[in-house]
Short mmCIF file of C-alpha atoms and ligand atoms in Angstrom, two decimals:
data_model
loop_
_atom_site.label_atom_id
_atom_site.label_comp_id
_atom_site.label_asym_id
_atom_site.label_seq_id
_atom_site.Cartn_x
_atom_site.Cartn_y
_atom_site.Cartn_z
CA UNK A 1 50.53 101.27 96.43
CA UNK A 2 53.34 102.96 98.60
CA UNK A 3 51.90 102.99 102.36
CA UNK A 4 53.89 104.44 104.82
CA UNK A 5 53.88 103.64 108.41
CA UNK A 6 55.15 106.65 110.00
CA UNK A 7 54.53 108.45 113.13
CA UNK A 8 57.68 110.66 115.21
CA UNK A 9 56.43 109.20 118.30
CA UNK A 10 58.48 106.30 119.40
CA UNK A 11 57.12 102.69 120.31
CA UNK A 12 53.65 103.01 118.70
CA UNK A 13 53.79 100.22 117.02
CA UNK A 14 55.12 101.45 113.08
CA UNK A 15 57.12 98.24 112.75
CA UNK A 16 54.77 95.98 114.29
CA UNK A 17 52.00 97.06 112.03
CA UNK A 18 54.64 97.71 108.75
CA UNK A 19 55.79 94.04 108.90
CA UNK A 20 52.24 92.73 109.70
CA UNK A 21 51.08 94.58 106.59
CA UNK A 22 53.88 94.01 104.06
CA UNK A 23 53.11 90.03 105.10
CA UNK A 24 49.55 90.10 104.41
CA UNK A 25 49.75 91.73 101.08
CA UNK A 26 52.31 89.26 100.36
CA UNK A 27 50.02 85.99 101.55
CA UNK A 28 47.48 87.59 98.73
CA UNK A 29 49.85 87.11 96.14
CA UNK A 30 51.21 90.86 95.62
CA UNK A 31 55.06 91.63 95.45
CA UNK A 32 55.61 93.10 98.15
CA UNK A 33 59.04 95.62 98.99
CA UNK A 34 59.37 96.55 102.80
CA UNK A 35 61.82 99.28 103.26
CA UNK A 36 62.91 99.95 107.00
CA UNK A 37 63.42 103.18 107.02
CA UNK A 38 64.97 102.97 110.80
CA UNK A 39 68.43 103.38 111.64
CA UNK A 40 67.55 100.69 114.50
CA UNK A 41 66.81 98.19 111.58
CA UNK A 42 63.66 96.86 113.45
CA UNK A 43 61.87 95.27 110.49
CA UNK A 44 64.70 94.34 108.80
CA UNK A 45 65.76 92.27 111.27
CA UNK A 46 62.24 90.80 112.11
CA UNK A 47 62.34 89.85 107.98
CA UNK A 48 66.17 87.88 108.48
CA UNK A 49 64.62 85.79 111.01
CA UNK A 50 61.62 85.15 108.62
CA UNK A 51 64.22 84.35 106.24
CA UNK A 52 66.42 82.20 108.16
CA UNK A 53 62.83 80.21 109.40
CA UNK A 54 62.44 79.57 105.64
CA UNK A 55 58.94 80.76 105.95
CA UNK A 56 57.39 81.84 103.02
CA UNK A 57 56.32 84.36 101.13
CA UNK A 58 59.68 85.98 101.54
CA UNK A 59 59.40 90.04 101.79
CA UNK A 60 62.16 91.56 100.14
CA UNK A 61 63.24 93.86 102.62
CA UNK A 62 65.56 96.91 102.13
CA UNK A 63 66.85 99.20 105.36
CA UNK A 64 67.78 103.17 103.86
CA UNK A 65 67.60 105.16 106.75
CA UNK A 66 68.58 108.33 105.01
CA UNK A 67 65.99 110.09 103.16
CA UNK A 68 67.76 110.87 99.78
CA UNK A 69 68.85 107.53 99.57
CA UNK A 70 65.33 106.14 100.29
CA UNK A 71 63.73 108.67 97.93
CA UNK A 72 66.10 107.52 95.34
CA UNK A 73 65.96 103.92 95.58
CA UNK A 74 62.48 103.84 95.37
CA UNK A 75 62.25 106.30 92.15
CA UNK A 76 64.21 103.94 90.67
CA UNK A 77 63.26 100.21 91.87
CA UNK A 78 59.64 100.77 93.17
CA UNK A 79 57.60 100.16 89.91
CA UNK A 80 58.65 96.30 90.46
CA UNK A 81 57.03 95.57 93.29
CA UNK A 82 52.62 95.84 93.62
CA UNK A 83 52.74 97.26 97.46
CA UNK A 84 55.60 99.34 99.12
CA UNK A 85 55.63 99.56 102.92
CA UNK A 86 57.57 102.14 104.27
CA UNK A 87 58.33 101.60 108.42
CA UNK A 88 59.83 105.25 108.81
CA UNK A 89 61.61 105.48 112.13
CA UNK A 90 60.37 107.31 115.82
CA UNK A 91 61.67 110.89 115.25
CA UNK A 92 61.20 113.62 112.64
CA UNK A 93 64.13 112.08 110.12
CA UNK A 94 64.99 112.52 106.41
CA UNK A 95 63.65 109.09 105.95
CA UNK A 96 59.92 109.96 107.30
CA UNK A 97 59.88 113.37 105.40
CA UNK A 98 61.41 111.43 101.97
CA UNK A 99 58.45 108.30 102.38
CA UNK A 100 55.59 111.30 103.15
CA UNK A 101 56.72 112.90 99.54
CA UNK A 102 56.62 109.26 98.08
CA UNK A 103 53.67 107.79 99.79
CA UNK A 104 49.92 107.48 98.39
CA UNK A 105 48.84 106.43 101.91
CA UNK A 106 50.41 107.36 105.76
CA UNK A 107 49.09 105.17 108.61
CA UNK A 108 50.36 106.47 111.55
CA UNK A 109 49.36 104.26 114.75
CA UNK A 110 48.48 106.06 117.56
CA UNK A 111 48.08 104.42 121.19
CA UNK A 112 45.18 105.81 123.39
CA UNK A 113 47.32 107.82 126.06
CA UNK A 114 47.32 111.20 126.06
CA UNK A 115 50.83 112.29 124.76
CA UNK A 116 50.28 109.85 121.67
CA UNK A 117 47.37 112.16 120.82
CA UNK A 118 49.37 115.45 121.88
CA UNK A 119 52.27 114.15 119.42
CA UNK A 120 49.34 113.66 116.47
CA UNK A 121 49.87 117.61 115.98
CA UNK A 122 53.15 117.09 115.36
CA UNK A 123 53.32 114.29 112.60
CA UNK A 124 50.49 116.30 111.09
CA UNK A 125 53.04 119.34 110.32
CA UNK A 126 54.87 117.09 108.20
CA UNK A 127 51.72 116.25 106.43
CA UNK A 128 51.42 119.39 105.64
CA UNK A 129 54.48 120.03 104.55
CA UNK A 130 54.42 116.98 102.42
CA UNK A 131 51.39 118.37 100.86
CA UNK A 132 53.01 121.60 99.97
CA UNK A 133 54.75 119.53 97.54
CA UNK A 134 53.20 117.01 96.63
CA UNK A 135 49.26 116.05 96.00
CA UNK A 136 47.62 113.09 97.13
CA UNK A 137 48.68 112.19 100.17
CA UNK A 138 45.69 110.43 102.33
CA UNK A 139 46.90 110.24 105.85
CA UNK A 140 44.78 108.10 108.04
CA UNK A 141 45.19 107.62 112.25
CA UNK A 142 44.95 104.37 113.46
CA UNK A 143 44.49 103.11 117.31
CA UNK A 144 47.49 100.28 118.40
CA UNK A 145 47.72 98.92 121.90
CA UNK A 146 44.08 99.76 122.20
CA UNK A 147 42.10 98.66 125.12
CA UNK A 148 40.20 95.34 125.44
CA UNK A 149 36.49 95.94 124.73
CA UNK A 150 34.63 98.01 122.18
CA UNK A 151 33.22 100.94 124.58
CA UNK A 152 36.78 101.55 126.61
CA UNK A 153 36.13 104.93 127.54
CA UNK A 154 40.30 105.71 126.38
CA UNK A 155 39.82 103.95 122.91
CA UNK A 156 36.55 106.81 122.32
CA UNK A 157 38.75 109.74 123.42
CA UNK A 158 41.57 108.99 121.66
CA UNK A 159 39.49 108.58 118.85
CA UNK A 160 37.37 111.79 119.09
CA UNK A 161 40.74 113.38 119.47
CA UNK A 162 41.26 112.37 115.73
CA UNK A 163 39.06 115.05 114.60
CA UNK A 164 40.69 117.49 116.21
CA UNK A 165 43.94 117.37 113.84
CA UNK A 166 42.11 117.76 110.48
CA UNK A 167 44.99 116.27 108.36
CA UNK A 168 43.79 112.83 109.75
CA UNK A 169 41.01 110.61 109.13
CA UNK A 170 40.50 108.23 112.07
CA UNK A 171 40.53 104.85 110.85
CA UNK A 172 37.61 102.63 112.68
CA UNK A 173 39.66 99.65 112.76
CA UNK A 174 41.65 99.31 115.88
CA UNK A 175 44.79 97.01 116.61
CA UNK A 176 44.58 95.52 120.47
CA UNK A 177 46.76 95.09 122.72
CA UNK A 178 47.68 91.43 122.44
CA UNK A 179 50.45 88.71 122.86
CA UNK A 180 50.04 87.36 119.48
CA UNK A 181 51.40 90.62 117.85
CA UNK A 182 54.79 90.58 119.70
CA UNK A 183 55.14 86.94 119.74
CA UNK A 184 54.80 86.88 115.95
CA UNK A 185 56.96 89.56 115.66
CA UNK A 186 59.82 87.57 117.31
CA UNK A 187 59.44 84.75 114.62
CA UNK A 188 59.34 87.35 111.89
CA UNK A 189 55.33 86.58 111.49
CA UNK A 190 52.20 88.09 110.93
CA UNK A 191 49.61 87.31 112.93
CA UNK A 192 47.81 85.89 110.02
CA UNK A 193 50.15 83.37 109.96
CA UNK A 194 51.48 82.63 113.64
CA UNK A 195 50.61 79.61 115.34
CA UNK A 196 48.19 79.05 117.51
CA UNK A 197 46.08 81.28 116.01
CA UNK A 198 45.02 84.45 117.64
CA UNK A 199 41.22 84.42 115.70
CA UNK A 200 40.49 88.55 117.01
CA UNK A 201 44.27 89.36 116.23
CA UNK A 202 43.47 87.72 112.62
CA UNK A 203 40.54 89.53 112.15
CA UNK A 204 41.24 93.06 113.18
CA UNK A 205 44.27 93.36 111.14
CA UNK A 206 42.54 91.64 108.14
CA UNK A 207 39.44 95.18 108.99
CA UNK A 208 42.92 97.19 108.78
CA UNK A 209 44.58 95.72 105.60
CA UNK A 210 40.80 95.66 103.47
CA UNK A 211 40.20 99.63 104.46
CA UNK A 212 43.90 100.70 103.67
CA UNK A 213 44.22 98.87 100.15
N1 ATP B 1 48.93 95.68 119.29
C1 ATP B 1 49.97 95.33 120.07
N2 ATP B 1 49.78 94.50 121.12
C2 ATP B 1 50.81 94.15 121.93
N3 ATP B 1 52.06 94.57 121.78
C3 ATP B 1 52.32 95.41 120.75
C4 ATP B 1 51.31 95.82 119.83
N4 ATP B 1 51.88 96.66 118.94
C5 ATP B 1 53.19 96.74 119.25
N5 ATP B 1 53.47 96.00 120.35
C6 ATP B 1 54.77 95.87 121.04
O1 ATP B 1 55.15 97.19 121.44
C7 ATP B 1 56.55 97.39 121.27
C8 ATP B 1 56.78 98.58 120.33
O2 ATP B 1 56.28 98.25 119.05
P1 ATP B 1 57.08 98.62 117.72
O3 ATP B 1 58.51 98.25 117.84
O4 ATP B 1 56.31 98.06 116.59
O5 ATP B 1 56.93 100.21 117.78
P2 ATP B 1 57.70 101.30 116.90
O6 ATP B 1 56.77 102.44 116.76
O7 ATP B 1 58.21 100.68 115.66
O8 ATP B 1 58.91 101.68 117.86
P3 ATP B 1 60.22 102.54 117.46
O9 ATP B 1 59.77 103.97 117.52
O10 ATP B 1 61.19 102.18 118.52
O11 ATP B 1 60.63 102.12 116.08
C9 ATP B 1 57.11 96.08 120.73
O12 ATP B 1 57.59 95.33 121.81
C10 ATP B 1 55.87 95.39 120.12
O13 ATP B 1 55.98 93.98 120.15
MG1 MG B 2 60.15 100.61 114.89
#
């Protein structure tokens, strides 16, 4: 499956979650192909320090931050790998519009503040441009950096908001704000495997990774 993590918003979390979810596939046994699609080269360089840990699974991890490149590369190498994770970078680039035609699935992470829901309406132009061309596309909205608690009165707007842009479907499995994701991060881990153990960080991304695939 080609997910794409993808929203033009900047800082919502789309490499956090991309390398989070290329490393749990991988820990299930899939081949797994993460393609940064950021000219900053986030992810890739969150998967070199993996690399250099010597942690394994390894995540074969490509950077093509220009969309006919990425389109290509992945018409002709994708079929190799079981899952295809996509981190396309903050801004409306040729990257983001290339992985929208190629993706089965967009998650786009969304942070409960106002102008992350304002800039919903954007991403959701592309969507529909993507669809113009292509079929299939399911694009889903998912909280990051969500509030502590299950009843924070942000988390429930921003996610009511959700059904006001009709090209999403909100996705009831929220990301919190936490330590463990950024620390992992830093070691190029998943929070699945970072030590010690952040049990709720574990367990809401595992809700995230069984209702995407
Ligand atoms: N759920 C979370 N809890 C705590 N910190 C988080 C969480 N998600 C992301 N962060 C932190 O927020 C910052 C931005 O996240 P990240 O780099 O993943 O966003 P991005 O959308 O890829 O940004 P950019 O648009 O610059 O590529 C990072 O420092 C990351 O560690
Ligand atoms: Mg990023």
């Amino acid at each position: 499956m080609i997910v794409c993590v993808g929203n033009t918003k900047g800082g919502v979390g789309k490499t956090t979650l991309a390398v989070n979810l290329a490393i749990a596939r991988a820990l299930t046994g899939r081949d797994v192909w993460l393609i940064d699609g950021d000219r900053q080269g986030t992810a890739q360089t969150a998967i070199s320090i993996r690399a250099e840990g010597g942690h394994s699974p390894g995540i074969a991890c490509s950077q093509y931050s220009d969309g006919p490149t990425l389109r290509a590369q992945v018409q002709q190498q994708g079929r190799k790998f079981d899952d295809i994770i996509i981190d396309a970078g903050g801004r409306d680039s040729t990257a983001l519009r290339a992985a929208l035609v190629l993706a089965d699935v967009l998650v786009v992470p969304f942070q409960p503040r106002s102008y992350d829901v304002w800039a919903l309406a954007d991403i959701a132009g592309l969507v529909d441009e993507a669809r113009s061309v292509r079929d299939g596309l399911r694009a889903f909205a998912v909280l990051n950096c969500a509030d502590p608690g299950e009843s924070s009165a942000d988390n429930l707007e921003a996610a009511a908001a959700v059904a006001d842009v009709p090209q999403f479907k909100y996705l009831a499995t929220p990301l919190r704000r936490r330590k463990a994701y950024a620390n992992a991060a830093g070691s190029g881990l998943s929070v699945l495997e970072a030590k010690p153990v952040d049990r709720k960080a574990v367990d809401e991304l595992q809700a995230l990774v069984n209702a995407l695939f």
